Coordinates of C-alpha atoms and ligand atoms in Angstrom, one line a residue:
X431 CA 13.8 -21.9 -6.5
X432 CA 10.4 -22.7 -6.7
X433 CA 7.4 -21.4 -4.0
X434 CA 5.8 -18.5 -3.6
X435 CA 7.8 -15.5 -2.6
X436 CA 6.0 -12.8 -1.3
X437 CA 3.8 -12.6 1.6
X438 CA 0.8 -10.5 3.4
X439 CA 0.1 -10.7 6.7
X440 CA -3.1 -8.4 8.1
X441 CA -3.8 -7.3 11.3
X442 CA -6.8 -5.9 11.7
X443 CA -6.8 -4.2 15.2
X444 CA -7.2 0.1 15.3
X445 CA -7.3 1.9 18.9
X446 CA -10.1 4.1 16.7
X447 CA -11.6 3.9 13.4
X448 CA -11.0 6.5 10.8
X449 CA -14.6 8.0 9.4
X450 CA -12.9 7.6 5.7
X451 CA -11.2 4.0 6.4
X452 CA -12.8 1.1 4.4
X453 CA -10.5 -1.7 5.3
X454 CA -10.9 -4.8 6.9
X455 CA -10.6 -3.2 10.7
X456 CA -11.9 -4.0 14.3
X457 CA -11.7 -1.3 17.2
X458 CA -10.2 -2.7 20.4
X459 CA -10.4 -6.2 20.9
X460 CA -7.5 -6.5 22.9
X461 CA -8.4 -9.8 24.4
X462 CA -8.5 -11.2 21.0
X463 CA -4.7 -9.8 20.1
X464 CA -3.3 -13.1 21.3
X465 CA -5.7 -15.9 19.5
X466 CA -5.4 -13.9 16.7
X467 CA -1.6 -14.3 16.6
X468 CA -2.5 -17.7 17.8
X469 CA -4.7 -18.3 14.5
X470 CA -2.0 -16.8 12.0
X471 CA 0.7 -18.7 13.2
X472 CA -1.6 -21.8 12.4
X473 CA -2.4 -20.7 9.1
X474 CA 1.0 -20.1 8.2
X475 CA 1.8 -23.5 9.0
X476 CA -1.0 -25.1 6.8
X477 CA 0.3 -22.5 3.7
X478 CA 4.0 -23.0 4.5
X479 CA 4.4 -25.9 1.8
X480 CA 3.3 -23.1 -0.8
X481 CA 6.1 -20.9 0.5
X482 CA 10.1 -20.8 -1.1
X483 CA 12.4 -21.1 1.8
X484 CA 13.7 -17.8 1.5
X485 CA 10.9 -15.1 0.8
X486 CA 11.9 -11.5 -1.2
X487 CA 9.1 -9.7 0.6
X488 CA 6.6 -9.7 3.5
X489 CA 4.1 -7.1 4.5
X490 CA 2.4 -6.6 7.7
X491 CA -0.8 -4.6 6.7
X492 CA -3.6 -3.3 8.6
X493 CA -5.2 -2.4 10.4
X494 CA -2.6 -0.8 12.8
X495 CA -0.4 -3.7 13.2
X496 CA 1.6 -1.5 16.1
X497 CA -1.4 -1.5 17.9
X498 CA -1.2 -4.8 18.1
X499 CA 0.1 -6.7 22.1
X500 CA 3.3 -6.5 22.0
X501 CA 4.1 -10.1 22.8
X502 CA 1.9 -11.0 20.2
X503 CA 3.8 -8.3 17.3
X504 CA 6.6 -10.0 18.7
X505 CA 5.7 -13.9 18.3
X506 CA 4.6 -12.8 14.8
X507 CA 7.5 -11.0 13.7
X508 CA 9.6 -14.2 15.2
X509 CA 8.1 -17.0 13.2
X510 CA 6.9 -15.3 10.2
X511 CA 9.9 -16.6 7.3
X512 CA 13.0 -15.0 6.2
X513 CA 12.4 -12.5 3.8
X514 CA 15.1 -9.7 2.4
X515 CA 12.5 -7.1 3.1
X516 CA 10.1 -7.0 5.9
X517 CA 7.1 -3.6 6.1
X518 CA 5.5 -3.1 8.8
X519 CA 2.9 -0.2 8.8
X520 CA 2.9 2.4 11.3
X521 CA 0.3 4.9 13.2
X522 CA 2.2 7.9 14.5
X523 CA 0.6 7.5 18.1
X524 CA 1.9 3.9 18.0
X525 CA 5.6 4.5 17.8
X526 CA 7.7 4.6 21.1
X527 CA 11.6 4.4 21.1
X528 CA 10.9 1.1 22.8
X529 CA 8.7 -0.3 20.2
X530 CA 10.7 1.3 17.2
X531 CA 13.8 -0.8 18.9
X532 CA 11.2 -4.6 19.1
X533 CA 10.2 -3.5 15.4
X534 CA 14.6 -3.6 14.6
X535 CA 15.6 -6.3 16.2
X536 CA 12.5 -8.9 15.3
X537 CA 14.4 -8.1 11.5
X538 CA 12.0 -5.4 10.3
X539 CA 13.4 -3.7 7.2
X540 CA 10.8 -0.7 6.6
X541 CA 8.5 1.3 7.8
X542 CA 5.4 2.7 6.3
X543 CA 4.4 5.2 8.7
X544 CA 0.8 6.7 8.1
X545 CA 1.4 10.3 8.0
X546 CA -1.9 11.4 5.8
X547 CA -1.9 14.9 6.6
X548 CA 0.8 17.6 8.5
X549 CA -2.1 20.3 9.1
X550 CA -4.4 20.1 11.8
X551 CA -7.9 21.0 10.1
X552 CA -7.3 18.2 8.1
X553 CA -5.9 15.7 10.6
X554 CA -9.1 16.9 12.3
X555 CA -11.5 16.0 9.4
X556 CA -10.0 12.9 8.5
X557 CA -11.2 11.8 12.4
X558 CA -6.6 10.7 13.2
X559 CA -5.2 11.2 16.6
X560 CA -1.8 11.9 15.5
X561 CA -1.1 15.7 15.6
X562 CA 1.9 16.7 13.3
X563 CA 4.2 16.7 16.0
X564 CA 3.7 13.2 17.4
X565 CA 3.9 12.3 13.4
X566 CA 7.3 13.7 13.1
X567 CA 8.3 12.6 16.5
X568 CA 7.4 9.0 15.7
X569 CA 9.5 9.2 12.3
X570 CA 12.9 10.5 14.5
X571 CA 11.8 7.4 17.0
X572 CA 12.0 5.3 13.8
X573 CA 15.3 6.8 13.1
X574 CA 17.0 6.6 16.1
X575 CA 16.4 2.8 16.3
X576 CA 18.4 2.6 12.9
X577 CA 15.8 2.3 10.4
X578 CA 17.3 3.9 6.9
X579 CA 14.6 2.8 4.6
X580 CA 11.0 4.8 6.0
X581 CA 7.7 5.6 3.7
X582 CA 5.3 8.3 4.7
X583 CA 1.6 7.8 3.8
X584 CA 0.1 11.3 2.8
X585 CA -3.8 11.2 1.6
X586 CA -4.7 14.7 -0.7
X587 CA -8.0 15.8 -1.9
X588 CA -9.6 16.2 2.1
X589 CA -11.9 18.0 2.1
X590 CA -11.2 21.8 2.5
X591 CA -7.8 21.7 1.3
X592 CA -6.5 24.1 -0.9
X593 CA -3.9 23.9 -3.4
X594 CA -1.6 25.4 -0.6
X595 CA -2.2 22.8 1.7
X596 CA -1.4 20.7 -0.5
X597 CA 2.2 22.3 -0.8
X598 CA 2.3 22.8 2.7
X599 CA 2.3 18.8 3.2
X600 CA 4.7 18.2 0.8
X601 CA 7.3 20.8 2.4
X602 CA 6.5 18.9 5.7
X603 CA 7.1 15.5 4.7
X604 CA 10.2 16.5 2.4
X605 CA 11.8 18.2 5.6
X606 CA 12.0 15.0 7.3
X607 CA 13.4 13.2 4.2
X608 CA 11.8 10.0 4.1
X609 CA 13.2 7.6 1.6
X610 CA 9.6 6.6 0.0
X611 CA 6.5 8.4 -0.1
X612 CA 2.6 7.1 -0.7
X613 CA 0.2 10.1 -1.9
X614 CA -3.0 8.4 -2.2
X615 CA -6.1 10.5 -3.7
X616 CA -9.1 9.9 -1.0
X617 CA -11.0 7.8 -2.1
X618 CA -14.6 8.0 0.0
X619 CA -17.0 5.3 -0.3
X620 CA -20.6 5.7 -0.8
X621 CA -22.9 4.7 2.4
X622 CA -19.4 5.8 4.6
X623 CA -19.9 7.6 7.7
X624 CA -17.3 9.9 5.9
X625 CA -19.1 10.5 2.9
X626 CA -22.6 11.2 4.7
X627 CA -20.9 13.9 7.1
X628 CA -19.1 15.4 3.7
X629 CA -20.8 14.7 0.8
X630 CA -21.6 18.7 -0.5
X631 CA -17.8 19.5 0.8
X632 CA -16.5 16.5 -1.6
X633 CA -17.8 17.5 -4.4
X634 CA -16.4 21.0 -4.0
X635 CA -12.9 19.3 -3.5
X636 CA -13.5 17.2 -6.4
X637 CA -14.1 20.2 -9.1
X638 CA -11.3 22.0 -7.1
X639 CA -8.7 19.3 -7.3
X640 CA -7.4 19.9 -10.9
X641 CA -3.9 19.7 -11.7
X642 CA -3.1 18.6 -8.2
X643 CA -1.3 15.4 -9.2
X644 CA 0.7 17.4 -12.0
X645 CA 1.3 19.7 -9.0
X646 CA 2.6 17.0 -6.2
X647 CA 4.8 15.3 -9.4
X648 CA 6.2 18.4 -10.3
X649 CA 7.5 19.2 -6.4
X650 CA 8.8 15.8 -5.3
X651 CA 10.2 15.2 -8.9
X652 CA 12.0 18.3 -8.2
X653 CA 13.0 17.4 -4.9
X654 CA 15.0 14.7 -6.4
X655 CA 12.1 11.4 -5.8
X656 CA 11.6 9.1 -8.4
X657 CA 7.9 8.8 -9.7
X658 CA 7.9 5.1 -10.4
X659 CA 4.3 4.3 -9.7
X660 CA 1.0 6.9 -9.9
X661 CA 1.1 7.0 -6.3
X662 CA 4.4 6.5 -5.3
X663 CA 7.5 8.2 -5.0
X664 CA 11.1 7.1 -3.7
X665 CA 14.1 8.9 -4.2
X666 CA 16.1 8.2 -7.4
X667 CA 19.3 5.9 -6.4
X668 CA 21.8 8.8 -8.4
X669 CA 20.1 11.0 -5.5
X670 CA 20.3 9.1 -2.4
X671 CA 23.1 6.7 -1.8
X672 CA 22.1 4.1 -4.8
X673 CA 19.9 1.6 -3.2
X674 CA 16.4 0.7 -5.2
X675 CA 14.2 2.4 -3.0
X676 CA 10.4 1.4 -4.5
X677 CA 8.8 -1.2 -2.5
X678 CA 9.7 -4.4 -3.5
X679 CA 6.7 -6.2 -2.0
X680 CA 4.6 -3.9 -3.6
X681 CA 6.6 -4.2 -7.4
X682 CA 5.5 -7.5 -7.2
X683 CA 1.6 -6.8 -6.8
X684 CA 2.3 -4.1 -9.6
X685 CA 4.2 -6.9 -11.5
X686 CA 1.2 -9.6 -11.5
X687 CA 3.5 -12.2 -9.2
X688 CA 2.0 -14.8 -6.9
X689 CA 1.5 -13.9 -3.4
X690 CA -0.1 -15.1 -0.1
X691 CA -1.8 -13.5 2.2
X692 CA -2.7 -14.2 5.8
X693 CA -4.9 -13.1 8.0
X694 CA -9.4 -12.1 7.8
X695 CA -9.9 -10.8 4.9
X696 CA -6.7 -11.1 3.3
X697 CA -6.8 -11.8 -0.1
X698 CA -3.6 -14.5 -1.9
X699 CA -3.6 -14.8 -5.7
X700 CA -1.9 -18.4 -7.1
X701 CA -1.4 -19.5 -10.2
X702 CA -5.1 -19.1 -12.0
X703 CA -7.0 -19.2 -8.5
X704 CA -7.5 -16.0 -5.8
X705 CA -8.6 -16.4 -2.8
X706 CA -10.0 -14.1 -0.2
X707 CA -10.1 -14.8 3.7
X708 CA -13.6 -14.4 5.6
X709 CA -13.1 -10.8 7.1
X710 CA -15.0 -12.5 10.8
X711 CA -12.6 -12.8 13.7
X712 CA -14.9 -15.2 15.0
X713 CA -15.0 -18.0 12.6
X714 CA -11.7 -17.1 11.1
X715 CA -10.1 -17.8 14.9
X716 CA -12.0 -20.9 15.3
X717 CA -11.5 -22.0 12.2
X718 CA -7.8 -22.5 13.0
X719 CA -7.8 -24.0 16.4
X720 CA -9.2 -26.7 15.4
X721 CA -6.9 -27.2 12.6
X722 CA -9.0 -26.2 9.2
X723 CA -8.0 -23.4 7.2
X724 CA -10.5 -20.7 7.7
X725 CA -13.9 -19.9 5.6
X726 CA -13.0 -18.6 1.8
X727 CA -14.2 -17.0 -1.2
X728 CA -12.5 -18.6 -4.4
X729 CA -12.1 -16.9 -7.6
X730 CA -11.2 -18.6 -10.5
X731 CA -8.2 -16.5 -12.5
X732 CA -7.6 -17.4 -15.9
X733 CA -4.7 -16.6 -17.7
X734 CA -6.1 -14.1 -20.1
X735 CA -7.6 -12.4 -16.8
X736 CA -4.2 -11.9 -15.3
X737 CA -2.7 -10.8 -18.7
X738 CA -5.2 -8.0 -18.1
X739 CA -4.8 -7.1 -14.7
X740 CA -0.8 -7.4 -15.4
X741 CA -1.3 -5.3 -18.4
X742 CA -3.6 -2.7 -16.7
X743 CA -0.9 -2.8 -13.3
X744 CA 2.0 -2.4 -15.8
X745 CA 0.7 0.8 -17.0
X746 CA 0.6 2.1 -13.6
X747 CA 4.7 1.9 -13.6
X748 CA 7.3 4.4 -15.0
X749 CA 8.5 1.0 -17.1
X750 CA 7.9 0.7 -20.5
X751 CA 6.2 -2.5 -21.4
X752 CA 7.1 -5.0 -23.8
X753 CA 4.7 -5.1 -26.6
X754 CA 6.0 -9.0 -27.1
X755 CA 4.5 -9.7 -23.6
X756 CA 1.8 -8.0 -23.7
X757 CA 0.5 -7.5 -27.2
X758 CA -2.8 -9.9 -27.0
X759 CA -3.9 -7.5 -23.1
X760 CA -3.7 -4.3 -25.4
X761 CA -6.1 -3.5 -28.1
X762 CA -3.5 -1.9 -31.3
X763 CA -6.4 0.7 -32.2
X764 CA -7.2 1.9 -28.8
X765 CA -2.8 2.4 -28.9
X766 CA -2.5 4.4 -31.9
X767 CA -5.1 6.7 -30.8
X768 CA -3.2 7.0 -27.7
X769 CA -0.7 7.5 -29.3
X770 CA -1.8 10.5 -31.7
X771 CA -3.0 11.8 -28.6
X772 CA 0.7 12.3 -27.0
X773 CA -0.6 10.2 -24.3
X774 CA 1.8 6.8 -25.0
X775 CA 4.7 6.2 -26.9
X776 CA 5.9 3.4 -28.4
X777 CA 9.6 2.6 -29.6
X778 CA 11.4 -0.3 -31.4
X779 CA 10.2 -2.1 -33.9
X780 CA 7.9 -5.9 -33.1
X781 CA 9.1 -8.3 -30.9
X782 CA 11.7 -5.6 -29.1
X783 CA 9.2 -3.0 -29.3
X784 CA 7.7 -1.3 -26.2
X785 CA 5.1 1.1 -24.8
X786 CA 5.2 3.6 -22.2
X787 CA 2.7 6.2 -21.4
X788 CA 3.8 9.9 -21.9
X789 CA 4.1 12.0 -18.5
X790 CA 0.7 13.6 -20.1
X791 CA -0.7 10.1 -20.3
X792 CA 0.3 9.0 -16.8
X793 CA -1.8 11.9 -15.1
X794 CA -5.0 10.4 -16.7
X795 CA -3.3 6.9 -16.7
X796 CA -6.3 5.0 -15.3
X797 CA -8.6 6.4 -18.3
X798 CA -6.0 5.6 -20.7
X799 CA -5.7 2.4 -19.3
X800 CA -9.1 1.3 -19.4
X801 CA -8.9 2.3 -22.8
X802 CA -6.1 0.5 -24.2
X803 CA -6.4 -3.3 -22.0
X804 CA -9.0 -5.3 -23.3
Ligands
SAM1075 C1 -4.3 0.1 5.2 S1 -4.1 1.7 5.7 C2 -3.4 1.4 7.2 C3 -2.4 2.3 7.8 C4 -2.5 2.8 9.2 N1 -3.5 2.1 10.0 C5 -2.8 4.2 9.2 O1 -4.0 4.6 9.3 O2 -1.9 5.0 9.2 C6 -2.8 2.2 4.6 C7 -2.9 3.5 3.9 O3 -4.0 3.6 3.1 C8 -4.4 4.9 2.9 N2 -5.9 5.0 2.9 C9 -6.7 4.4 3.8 N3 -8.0 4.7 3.5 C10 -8.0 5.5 2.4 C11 -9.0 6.2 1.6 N4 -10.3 6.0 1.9 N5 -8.6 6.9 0.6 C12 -7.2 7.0 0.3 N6 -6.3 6.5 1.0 C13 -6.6 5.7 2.1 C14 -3.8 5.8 4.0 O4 -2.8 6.6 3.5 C15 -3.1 4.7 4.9 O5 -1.9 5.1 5.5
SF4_1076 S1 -6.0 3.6 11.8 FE1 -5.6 3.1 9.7 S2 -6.5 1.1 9.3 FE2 -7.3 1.9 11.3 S3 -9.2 2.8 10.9 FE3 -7.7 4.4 10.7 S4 -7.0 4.4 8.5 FE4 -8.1 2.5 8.9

């Protein structure tokens, strides 16, 4: 089947904004929540004929796309295509039994509820509303309504938290068992209101933040979940009851497929060309009721460019690569001394031969990476 098989859909709407958050995000706006469904529906028609029939994957991003009007989640969720699985991320203060239920029976597959923290000095300094109870209350809502296949979003390196924090999130998200979990370094942006309020306090965490990857790995390895990406976790099918629990829509970022993406400032990579949607409501909305397909950046992506950025995503998996697909993306000197290093491995021989990094090499796999792809 031909057609592009995996879809994004943003939507941008928060109740608040986050003091760390740099995505494409607009407070409020709730009289906008309807021409903004309006507008994607619209665009989703003029992109259809790029679409297969039946997708693998779609993703509803944000943005809080549960703070989104109801009616307008639902008229979304209704004519968005097939797909055999549909995300849909969560904020904790979002989630009602009522909405868990629309989110079920519009087909929604998983949940990626944003979790970040289970400790309320750091809930505090990350600016959420959620406290831990409404976080773990909004997973047993999820639950209740039948949904079997739930990631939990979990940021480290806040500043303030010690190493026992850091164990004390992990035993709160592994009590409520979630199927997948996202532990995402923060990352804080220079010129940030976030970085300006900490700045002296991030640079403490920084210096005190060794070995706190080796240390999360180490308990949810333990714990029976799969490390299959640097910052993701789901557990291993001889654990749970044998399903393939990594995200499939986001295997096929990691994988260097073709994917769409609708919405501002959502960004679709086709064949050698990306594209990236204005991130304006104003003109984006406008755009589409009259018909045009809203203001773009284009980028062009030529095939040794996505060798590279499939090469340097590869690396990020627990997959060995095949050195016959990916030979001319790594550079052989920058692998053997890897490789004396103890930070890859390679095995087989040519054409069958692959290369893997080393647990060692996967906790400092975005230097080693930058080292090997050229
Ligand atoms: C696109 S956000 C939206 C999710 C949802 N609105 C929420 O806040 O829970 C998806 C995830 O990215 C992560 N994230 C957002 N900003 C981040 C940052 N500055 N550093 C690290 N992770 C971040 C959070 O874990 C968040 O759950
Ligand atoms: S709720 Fe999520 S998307 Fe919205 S501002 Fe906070 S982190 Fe960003």
């Amino acid at each position: 089947m031909s057609g592009i098989r995996h879809l994004y859909v943003h939507l941008p709407f928060c109740a608040y904004r986050c003091g760390y958050c740099d995505f494409v995000t607009l407070v409020g706006r709730e009289e906008d929540h309807e021409a903004y469904a309006d507008a994607l529906l619209t665009e989703l028609e003029l992109e259809r004929p790029r679409l297969a029939t039946e997708l693998e994957t779609v993703f509803l991003g944000g943005g809080t796309p549960t703070f989104l009007a109801t009616s307008a989640l639902r008229r979304v969720l209704a004519s968005l295509p097939r797909a055999e699985e549909v995300t849909v991320e969560a904020n904790p203060e979002t989630v009602t039994p009522d909405l868990a239920l629309v989110l079920r029976e519009a087909g929604v597959t998983r949940i990626s509820l944003g979790a970040q923290s289970f400790q309320p000095h750091l809930l505090e300094v990350l600016e959420r509303r959620a406290t831990p109870d409404v976080v773990r209350r909004a997973f047993y809502h999820l639950r209740d309504a039948g949904f079997d296949n739930i990631s939990l979003d979990l940021i480290y390196g806040i500043p303030g938290q010690s190493a026992s924090d850091l164990e004390h999130d992990l035993e709160a998200a592994l009590a409520l068992a979630p199927e997948h979990l996202s532990l995402y370094e923060l990352e804080a942006k220079p010129g940030t209101r976030f970085t300006h309020a900490h700045g002296e306090e991030l640079k403490r965490q920084a210096d005190a933040m060794e070995g706190y990857l080796e240390r999360l790995v180490a308990v949810l390895t333990a714990a029976g979940y799969r490390w299959y990406e640097t910052a993701n976790f789901c557990i291993a099918p001889e654990i749970g009851d044998g399903r393939d629990l990594r995200s499939r829509h986001n295997l096929a970022y990691w994988s260097g497929r073709d994917y769409l993406g609708l919405g501002i400032g959502a960004v679709s990579t086709v064949g050698e060309l990306r594209w990236r949607n204005s991130s304006r409501l104003r003109g984006y909305v406008d755009a589409l009721a009259s018909g045009r397909t809203p203001p773009r950046e284009l980028e062009p992506v030529p095939p040794e460019v996505r060798s590279r950025e499939r090469a340097m995503l590869a690396l990020r998996l627990d997959q060995p690569l095949p050195l016959a697909r990916f030979a001319g993306s790594l550079d052989a000197a920058a692998l053997s001394r890897m490789e004396a290093l103890a930070l890859v491995e390679r095995s087989g021989e040519g054409e069958d031969g692959t290369v893997a990094l080393t647990p060692r090499g996967r906790f400092v796999g975005d230097a080693v990476a930058a080292e090997l792809v050229v």
